[in-house]
Coordinates of C-alpha atoms and ligand atoms in Angstrom, one line a residue:
M1338 CA -18.2 -46.2 31.0
D1339 CA -16.4 -45.7 27.8
A1340 CA -15.6 -42.0 27.5
R1341 CA -16.1 -42.2 23.8
R1342 CA -19.9 -42.8 24.3
T1343 CA -20.4 -39.2 25.3
L1344 CA -18.8 -37.8 22.1
P1345 CA -21.2 -35.6 20.2
S1346 CA -21.6 -36.4 16.5
V1347 CA -20.1 -34.1 13.9
E1348 CA -23.6 -33.4 12.7
R1349 CA -24.7 -32.4 16.2
V1350 CA -21.7 -30.0 16.5
I1351 CA -22.3 -28.4 13.1
Q1352 CA -25.8 -27.5 14.2
E1353 CA -24.3 -25.2 16.9
L1354 CA -22.1 -23.3 14.4
D1355 CA -23.0 -20.5 12.0
G1356 CA -21.7 -17.5 10.1
L1357 CA -19.4 -19.4 7.6
P1358 CA -19.9 -21.7 4.6
H1359 CA -21.1 -25.2 5.7
E1360 CA -17.9 -26.8 4.4
I1361 CA -15.7 -24.7 6.7
L1362 CA -18.0 -25.2 9.7
A1363 CA -18.0 -29.0 9.0
A1364 CA -14.2 -29.0 9.0
C1365 CA -14.1 -27.2 12.4
A1366 CA -16.7 -29.7 13.8
R1367 CA -14.7 -32.7 12.5
E1368 CA -11.5 -31.3 14.0
A1369 CA -13.1 -30.6 17.4
V1370 CA -14.7 -34.1 17.5
A1371 CA -11.4 -35.7 16.5
A1372 CA -9.6 -33.8 19.3
A1373 CA -12.2 -35.0 21.8
R1374 CA -12.0 -38.6 20.6
A1375 CA -8.2 -38.5 21.2
Q1376 CA -8.9 -37.2 24.6
A1377 CA -11.5 -39.9 25.3
E1378 CA -9.1 -42.6 24.1
R1379 CA -6.7 -41.4 26.7
G1380 CA -9.5 -42.1 29.2
D1381 CA -10.4 -38.5 29.9
P1382 CA -14.1 -37.8 30.1
V1383 CA -15.5 -35.6 27.4
D1384 CA -18.1 -32.9 27.9
P1385 CA -20.2 -32.4 24.7
D1386 CA -20.4 -28.7 25.5
D1387 CA -16.6 -28.5 25.5
V1388 CA -16.5 -30.1 22.1
I1389 CA -19.0 -27.5 20.8
G1390 CA -17.0 -24.7 22.4
D1391 CA -13.8 -26.0 20.8
A1392 CA -15.5 -26.0 17.4
K1393 CA -16.8 -22.5 17.9
Q1394 CA -13.3 -21.3 18.7
R1395 CA -11.9 -22.9 15.6
A1396 CA -14.6 -21.2 13.5
A1397 CA -14.0 -17.9 15.3
A1398 CA -10.3 -18.1 14.5
I1399 CA -11.0 -18.6 10.8
G1400 CA -13.5 -15.8 10.8
A1401 CA -11.0 -13.4 12.5
A1402 CA -8.4 -14.2 9.8
L1403 CA -10.7 -13.4 6.9
L1404 CA -9.9 -10.3 4.8
R1405 CA -12.1 -7.5 6.1
P1406 CA -12.1 -3.7 6.9
V1407 CA -10.3 -2.5 10.0
L1408 CA -10.0 1.0 11.6
N1409 CA -6.4 2.3 11.1
A1410 CA -5.8 4.2 14.3
T1411 CA -2.0 4.0 13.9
G1412 CA -1.6 7.4 12.3
V1413 CA 0.4 5.8 9.4
L1414 CA -1.4 7.0 6.3
I1415 CA 0.1 4.6 3.8
H1416 CA 0.2 1.5 6.0
T1417 CA 1.3 -1.4 3.7
N1418 CA 0.0 -4.1 6.2
L1419 CA -3.4 -2.3 6.4
G1420 CA -3.8 -2.0 2.6
R1421 CA -2.1 1.3 1.9
A1422 CA -4.3 4.2 0.5
P1423 CA -8.0 3.9 0.9
V1424 CA -9.7 4.2 -2.4
A1425 CA -12.1 7.1 -3.1
D1426 CA -15.9 6.5 -3.5
D1427 CA -16.0 7.7 -7.1
A1428 CA -13.1 5.4 -8.0
L1429 CA -14.9 2.5 -6.4
D1430 CA -18.1 3.4 -8.2
A1431 CA -16.2 3.5 -11.5
A1432 CA -14.6 0.1 -10.8
R1433 CA -18.0 -1.4 -9.9
Q1434 CA -19.7 0.0 -13.0
V1435 CA -17.0 -1.3 -15.3
A1436 CA -16.7 -4.7 -13.7
A1437 CA -20.4 -5.4 -13.2
G1438 CA -20.8 -5.7 -16.9
Y1439 CA -18.9 -5.5 -20.1
S1440 CA -16.7 -2.5 -21.0
N1441 CA -14.6 -1.1 -23.8
L1442 CA -11.4 -2.3 -22.0
E1443 CA -9.7 -3.2 -25.3
Y1444 CA -12.2 -2.1 -27.8
R1445 CA -12.6 1.1 -29.8
L1446 CA -16.3 2.1 -29.9
D1447 CA -15.7 4.7 -32.6
T1448 CA -14.2 2.2 -35.1
G1449 CA -15.3 -1.1 -33.8
E1450 CA -11.7 -2.3 -33.7
R1451 CA -9.5 -3.8 -31.1
G1452 CA -8.1 -1.1 -28.7
S1453 CA -5.6 -1.1 -25.9
R1454 CA -6.2 -1.1 -22.2
H1455 CA -3.5 1.5 -21.8
E1456 CA -5.5 4.1 -23.7
H1457 CA -7.7 5.0 -20.6
A1458 CA -6.0 5.4 -17.2
G1459 CA -2.5 5.1 -18.5
A1460 CA -2.9 8.0 -21.0
L1461 CA -4.8 10.2 -18.4
L1462 CA -2.2 9.7 -15.7
A1463 CA 0.5 10.6 -18.2
Q1464 CA -1.3 13.8 -19.0
A1465 CA -1.7 14.5 -15.2
C1466 CA 2.1 14.4 -14.8
G1467 CA 3.0 16.0 -18.2
A1468 CA 4.3 12.9 -19.9
E1469 CA 3.8 11.8 -23.5
A1470 CA 2.4 8.3 -22.6
G1471 CA 1.6 6.1 -19.7
L1472 CA 1.1 2.4 -18.9
V1473 CA -0.4 0.8 -15.8
V1474 CA 0.8 -2.6 -14.4
N1475 CA 0.2 -4.6 -11.3
N1476 CA 2.5 -2.6 -8.9
N1477 CA 5.6 -0.5 -9.0
A1478 CA 7.9 -3.4 -8.5
A1479 CA 6.5 -4.9 -11.7
A1480 CA 6.9 -1.5 -13.4
V1481 CA 10.6 -1.3 -12.6
L1482 CA 11.1 -5.0 -13.5
L1483 CA 9.3 -4.5 -16.8
A1484 CA 11.1 -1.3 -17.8
L1485 CA 14.5 -2.9 -17.1
A1486 CA 13.6 -6.1 -18.9
A1487 CA 12.1 -4.3 -21.9
L1488 CA 14.8 -1.7 -22.3
A1489 CA 18.0 -3.1 -20.9
R1490 CA 18.1 -7.0 -21.0
G1491 CA 21.6 -8.2 -21.6
R1492 CA 23.0 -4.7 -21.3
E1493 CA 24.3 -2.5 -18.5
V1494 CA 22.3 -0.2 -16.2
V1495 CA 24.2 2.4 -14.2
V1496 CA 23.0 3.0 -10.6
S1497 CA 24.5 5.0 -7.7
R1498 CA 25.7 2.9 -4.7
G1499 CA 23.5 5.2 -2.5
E1500 CA 20.4 4.0 -4.3
L1501 CA 20.9 0.2 -4.1
V1502 CA 18.1 0.1 -1.5
E1503 CA 15.7 -2.4 -0.1
I1504 CA 12.2 -0.9 -0.1
G1505 CA 10.7 -3.7 2.1
G1506 CA 8.7 -6.7 1.3
G1507 CA 11.5 -8.2 -0.7
F1508 CA 12.0 -5.4 -3.2
R1509 CA 15.8 -5.0 -3.4
V1510 CA 17.1 -3.0 -6.3
P1511 CA 20.0 -5.3 -7.2
E1512 CA 17.8 -8.3 -7.1
I1513 CA 15.1 -6.7 -9.3
M1514 CA 17.9 -5.8 -11.8
A1515 CA 19.2 -9.3 -11.8
E1516 CA 15.7 -10.7 -12.4
S1517 CA 15.3 -8.4 -15.4
G1518 CA 18.4 -9.7 -17.0
C1519 CA 20.3 -6.5 -17.1
R1520 CA 23.8 -6.0 -15.6
L1521 CA 24.1 -3.7 -12.7
V1522 CA 27.0 -1.2 -12.8
E1523 CA 27.5 0.5 -9.5
V1524 CA 28.9 4.0 -9.3
G1525 CA 30.0 6.4 -6.6
T1526 CA 29.8 5.6 -2.9
T1527 CA 27.0 5.1 -0.4
N1528 CA 26.8 8.7 0.5
R1529 CA 28.2 10.6 -2.5
T1530 CA 27.8 10.0 -6.2
R1531 CA 28.7 12.8 -8.6
R1532 CA 28.1 13.2 -12.3
A1533 CA 31.7 12.3 -13.0
D1534 CA 31.2 8.9 -11.5
Y1535 CA 28.4 8.2 -14.0
V1536 CA 30.5 9.5 -16.9
E1537 CA 33.3 7.1 -16.0
A1538 CA 30.9 4.1 -16.0
I1539 CA 29.0 4.8 -19.2
G1540 CA 30.1 3.0 -22.3
P1541 CA 28.8 1.2 -25.4
E1542 CA 27.1 -1.4 -23.3
T1543 CA 25.1 1.1 -21.2
A1544 CA 21.4 0.9 -21.9
L1545 CA 20.1 3.1 -19.1
V1546 CA 20.8 5.2 -16.1
L1547 CA 18.5 4.3 -13.2
K1548 CA 17.7 6.7 -10.4
V1549 CA 15.9 5.2 -7.4
H1550 CA 14.1 7.2 -4.8
A1551 CA 15.6 6.0 -1.5
S1552 CA 12.1 6.0 -0.1
N1553 CA 12.2 4.5 3.4
Y1554 CA 15.5 5.9 4.5
R1555 CA 17.2 9.2 4.5
M1556 CA 20.8 10.1 4.5
V1557 CA 22.0 13.2 6.3
G1558 CA 25.4 14.9 6.6
F1559 CA 28.2 14.5 4.0
V1560 CA 25.9 13.6 1.2
E1561 CA 25.8 14.3 -2.6
T1562 CA 23.5 13.0 -5.2
T1563 CA 23.2 13.8 -8.9
P1564 CA 19.8 15.3 -9.9
V1565 CA 17.8 14.0 -12.8
S1566 CA 18.6 17.3 -14.7
E1567 CA 22.3 16.4 -14.7
L1568 CA 21.8 12.7 -15.3
V1569 CA 19.9 13.4 -18.6
T1570 CA 23.0 15.2 -20.0
L1571 CA 25.0 11.9 -19.8
G1572 CA 23.5 10.4 -22.9
P1573 CA 21.6 7.1 -22.1
P1574 CA 17.9 7.4 -21.2
V1575 CA 17.3 8.0 -17.5
I1576 CA 14.7 5.9 -15.7
V1577 CA 13.4 7.2 -12.4
D1578 CA 11.8 4.9 -9.8
A1579 CA 10.0 7.6 -8.0
G1580 CA 8.4 5.2 -5.5
S1581 CA 5.7 7.0 -3.6
G1582 CA 4.4 8.8 -6.7
L1583 CA 3.8 12.4 -5.5
L1584 CA 2.4 13.5 -8.9
D1585 CA 3.6 17.1 -8.7
E1586 CA 5.9 18.8 -6.1
S1587 CA 3.8 21.9 -6.1
T1588 CA 0.6 19.9 -5.2
P1589 CA -1.7 22.1 -7.4
W1590 CA -4.7 19.9 -6.3
L1591 CA -4.4 21.3 -2.7
P1592 CA -5.1 24.8 -1.5
R1593 CA -1.7 24.9 0.1
R1594 CA 1.4 22.7 -0.1
P1595 CA 1.8 20.8 3.2
S1596 CA 5.1 21.8 4.8
W1597 CA 5.7 18.2 5.9
L1598 CA 6.1 17.2 2.2
R1599 CA 9.4 19.1 2.3
D1600 CA 11.6 18.0 -0.6
E1601 CA 9.7 14.9 -1.7
P1602 CA 10.4 14.7 -5.4
G1603 CA 7.5 14.9 -7.9
V1604 CA 6.8 12.8 -10.9
R1605 CA 6.1 15.8 -13.1
Q1606 CA 9.4 17.4 -12.1
A1607 CA 11.3 14.3 -13.0
V1608 CA 9.5 14.3 -16.4
E1609 CA 10.2 18.0 -16.9
A1610 CA 13.9 17.4 -16.0
G1611 CA 14.1 15.0 -18.9
A1612 CA 13.6 11.5 -17.4
A1613 CA 12.8 9.1 -20.2
L1614 CA 10.5 7.1 -17.9
V1615 CA 9.2 7.5 -14.4
T1616 CA 7.7 4.6 -12.4
F1617 CA 5.6 4.9 -9.3
S1618 CA 3.0 3.2 -7.1
G1619 CA -0.8 3.7 -7.5
D1620 CA -1.5 3.2 -3.8
K1621 CA 1.0 5.4 -2.1
L1622 CA 0.9 9.2 -2.4
L1623 CA -1.2 9.0 -5.6
G1624 CA -4.0 7.7 -3.3
G1625 CA -5.5 5.1 -5.6
P1626 CA -5.7 1.3 -5.9
Q1627 CA -2.6 -1.0 -6.0
A1628 CA -0.9 -0.4 -9.4
G1629 CA 2.4 0.5 -10.9
I1630 CA 2.5 3.4 -13.3
L1631 CA 5.0 4.1 -16.0
A1632 CA 5.0 7.5 -17.5
G1633 CA 7.3 9.0 -20.1
R1634 CA 8.5 8.9 -23.7
A1635 CA 5.9 7.4 -26.1
D1636 CA 8.5 5.3 -27.9
L1637 CA 9.7 3.7 -24.7
I1638 CA 6.2 3.1 -23.3
G1639 CA 5.5 1.4 -26.6
S1640 CA 8.5 -0.9 -26.3
V1641 CA 7.6 -1.7 -22.7
A1642 CA 3.9 -2.4 -23.6
R1643 CA 5.0 -4.9 -26.3
H1644 CA 7.3 -6.9 -23.9
P1645 CA 5.8 -10.3 -22.8
L1646 CA 6.2 -9.3 -19.1
A1647 CA 3.7 -6.5 -19.8
R1648 CA 1.1 -9.2 -20.4
A1649 CA 2.1 -11.0 -17.3
T1650 CA 2.0 -7.9 -15.1
R1651 CA -1.0 -6.1 -16.6
A1652 CA -3.6 -4.3 -14.5
D1653 CA -7.2 -5.5 -14.4
K1654 CA -10.3 -3.6 -15.5
M1655 CA -11.3 -2.7 -11.9
T1656 CA -7.9 -1.1 -11.2
L1657 CA -7.9 0.7 -14.5
A1658 CA -11.5 2.1 -14.0
A1659 CA -10.6 3.3 -10.5
L1660 CA -7.3 4.8 -11.7
Q1661 CA -9.2 6.7 -14.4
A1662 CA -11.3 8.3 -11.7
V1663 CA -8.2 9.1 -9.7
A1664 CA -6.6 10.7 -12.8
F1665 CA -9.7 12.8 -13.2
S1666 CA -9.4 14.1 -9.7
Y1667 CA -5.9 15.3 -10.3
L1668 CA -6.7 16.7 -13.8
S1669 CA -9.6 18.7 -12.3
G1670 CA -7.2 20.2 -9.8
D1671 CA -9.2 19.1 -6.8
A1672 CA -8.1 16.2 -4.6
T1673 CA -10.7 16.6 -1.9
G1674 CA -12.3 13.4 -3.1
I1675 CA -9.0 11.4 -2.6
P1676 CA -9.1 10.0 0.9
L1677 CA -5.3 10.1 1.3
W1678 CA -5.1 13.9 0.7
R1679 CA -8.3 14.6 2.7
M1680 CA -6.8 12.7 5.7
A1681 CA -3.3 14.1 5.2
T1682 CA -4.3 17.7 5.2
G1683 CA -7.1 17.8 7.8
S1684 CA -6.5 20.5 10.5
V1685 CA -5.2 19.4 13.9
D1686 CA -8.0 21.5 15.5
D1687 CA -10.6 19.4 13.7
L1688 CA -8.9 16.2 14.8
S1689 CA -8.7 17.5 18.4
A1690 CA -12.4 18.4 18.4
R1691 CA -13.3 14.9 17.2
A1692 CA -11.0 13.4 19.8
E1693 CA -12.7 15.3 22.5
V1694 CA -16.1 13.9 21.6
I1695 CA -14.8 10.4 21.5
A1696 CA -12.7 10.7 24.7
A1697 CA -15.8 12.0 26.6
G1698 CA -17.5 8.6 26.1
V1699 CA -14.5 6.4 27.0
P1700 CA -13.6 5.8 30.7
G1701 CA -10.2 7.3 31.2
G1702 CA -10.1 8.7 27.7
K1703 CA -8.3 11.9 27.0
V1704 CA -7.2 14.0 24.0
V1705 CA -3.6 13.6 23.1
D1706 CA -1.3 15.4 20.6
T1707 CA 0.3 12.9 18.2
E1708 CA 2.5 12.6 15.2
A1709 CA 1.2 10.9 12.1
V1710 CA 3.5 9.8 9.3
A1711 CA 3.1 9.2 5.6
G1712 CA 4.4 5.6 5.7
G1713 CA 4.7 3.4 2.7
G1714 CA 8.3 4.4 2.3
A1715 CA 7.4 8.0 1.7
L1716 CA 9.0 10.9 3.6
P1717 CA 11.0 8.9 6.2
G1718 CA 11.7 10.8 9.4
L1719 CA 9.0 13.4 8.7
T1720 CA 5.9 13.7 10.8
I1721 CA 2.5 15.3 10.4
P1722 CA 1.1 17.0 13.5
S1723 CA -2.0 15.1 14.6
A1724 CA -4.3 14.4 17.5
G1725 CA -6.1 11.4 18.9
V1726 CA -7.6 9.7 21.9
G1727 CA -5.3 8.3 24.6
V1728 CA -6.1 5.8 27.3
D1729 CA -3.6 5.3 30.2
A1730 CA -2.6 1.6 30.3
P1731 CA 0.4 1.1 32.4
G1732 CA 2.6 -2.1 32.1
P1733 CA 1.1 -5.2 30.6
S1734 CA -2.4 -3.6 30.4
G1735 CA -1.3 -1.7 27.4
E1736 CA -0.7 -4.7 25.2
R1737 CA -3.9 -6.3 26.6
L1738 CA -5.9 -3.2 25.6
L1739 CA -4.4 -3.2 22.1
A1740 CA -5.3 -6.9 21.7
R1741 CA -8.9 -6.2 22.8
L1742 CA -9.1 -3.3 20.3
R1743 CA -7.9 -5.6 17.6
E1744 CA -10.8 -8.0 18.4
H1745 CA -13.0 -5.1 17.4
G1746 CA -11.1 -4.5 14.3
V1747 CA -9.2 -1.4 15.6
V1748 CA -5.4 -1.2 15.1
A1749 CA -4.0 1.3 17.6
R1750 CA -0.5 2.0 19.0
L1751 CA 1.2 2.1 22.4
E1752 CA 3.2 5.2 23.3
D1753 CA 4.9 4.9 26.7
D1754 CA 2.1 3.8 28.9
T1755 CA -0.8 5.2 26.8
V1756 CA -2.8 3.4 24.1
V1757 CA -3.2 6.0 21.4
C1758 CA -5.8 6.1 18.6
D1759 CA -4.6 8.6 16.1
L1760 CA -7.6 10.2 14.3
R1761 CA -5.7 11.4 11.2
T1762 CA -6.1 7.9 9.7
I1763 CA -9.8 7.5 10.8
D1764 CA -12.6 8.5 8.6
P1765 CA -14.9 10.8 10.6
L1766 CA -17.8 8.5 9.7
D1767 CA -16.1 5.8 11.7
D1768 CA -15.7 7.9 14.9
T1769 CA -18.8 6.4 16.6
N1770 CA -17.5 2.9 15.7
L1771 CA -14.1 3.7 17.2
A1772 CA -15.7 5.2 20.3
E1773 CA -17.8 2.1 20.7
A1774 CA -14.8 -0.2 20.3
L1775 CA -12.8 1.8 22.8
R1776 CA -15.7 1.8 25.4
T1777 CA -16.1 -2.0 25.1
A1778 CA -12.4 -2.7 25.1
C1779 CA -11.8 -0.5 28.2
A1780 CA -14.8 -2.0 30.0
S1781 CA -13.8 -5.7 29.6
Ligands
PLP1024 C1 7.3 1.3 -2.7 C2 8.4 1.3 -3.7 C3 8.5 0.3 -4.6 C4 7.6 -0.9 -4.7 O1 6.3 -0.4 -5.1 P1 5.1 -1.4 -5.0 O2 3.9 -0.6 -5.7 O3 4.8 -1.7 -3.6 O4 5.4 -2.6 -5.8 C5 9.6 0.4 -5.5 N1 10.4 1.4 -5.5 C6 10.3 2.4 -4.6 C7 11.3 3.5 -4.6 C8 9.3 2.4 -3.7 O5 9.2 3.4 -2.8

């Protein structure tokens, strides 16, 4: 008998699939039937149930790749691959309310005239860090590019050789500078750059001095950098790429300054030291949505806002609404509503107590001491004491357990022969989901 005669029709296969739009399921069915036809043409018998199984697998693979929430059990607070900072409920509510209808995004309700989208979140964030004016764009990479293009195109920008860093994901300071159309003038050495090095490099062609937070790496030993307070005495405006965006070194929005923050520089301190502009991310230590924030002198913010790239990199209304709520949290001096700070400052005792409850329901589960990290290029080499649930998984069983956890949307990590779920990056409301995923993954 011709093996092709047992081929199920595409329509027949689609009937067995669900959970995705018809168009996607139809494509999976067509591909599965085509694969089976090729098999039949080689003379191999085809079982219709296998064709349906193949189509189901194709649909499942597409479903698994869709953007969806996961549980971050890695202990990395600002995990770029997992979406960086979770956004607070009040910020999400604000975004929903503004986006669900019309808003005064670029409209002045008092005069009935055209307004600017920078008058809301941008102005409030500037106030929160003591700057004259602020501007919100798509991300910090865009903020740096925009500032350089608007203020230094065709002219020179002086940077320390120790700050010509790659942040990751393709953000390399020399390349961003080249894209902006300014000329990079390197000064000093990798490990030491003094004020005198800058003085020597500054001339009539100098538009700016740029200081870049080294973010994801740390130099120790025979090291010397020139602080913003000295750079501002050189003459040209100083732009600081602060990266992670710790709004204020003294963290007035927390009851206590966490010791693990150590010497992480604050945006407010850079402004106070005389920086003309400071740029930082919205979704790192600020704890908001993806955005790039420029804060500083009103005249420079004005020049930047008028540049064509500002139009190409502008933030959307949902981001601006969410950031307005984030700015309110900081201005009210209470960051308990910001998930990042709530997670970052929770006590180890509380985490251990939660871990005990979860571990009790997981075969082989135990409470383990762990070390969480800020991530996102902030505070390299510094760890935050933490606790989690560990499951012994020697040899290849460790990777297998991690893979099964991922099937349940849990991203954990392997430490020696133990699969570790760090609770610092898990919302307590997700503890039962995590426990359930661990139970199922360990049982299979
Ligand atoms: C993270 C970072 C960037 C890039 O910021 P994005 O918001 O990811 O575009 C740029 N500079 C520094 C110093 C950083 O830490």
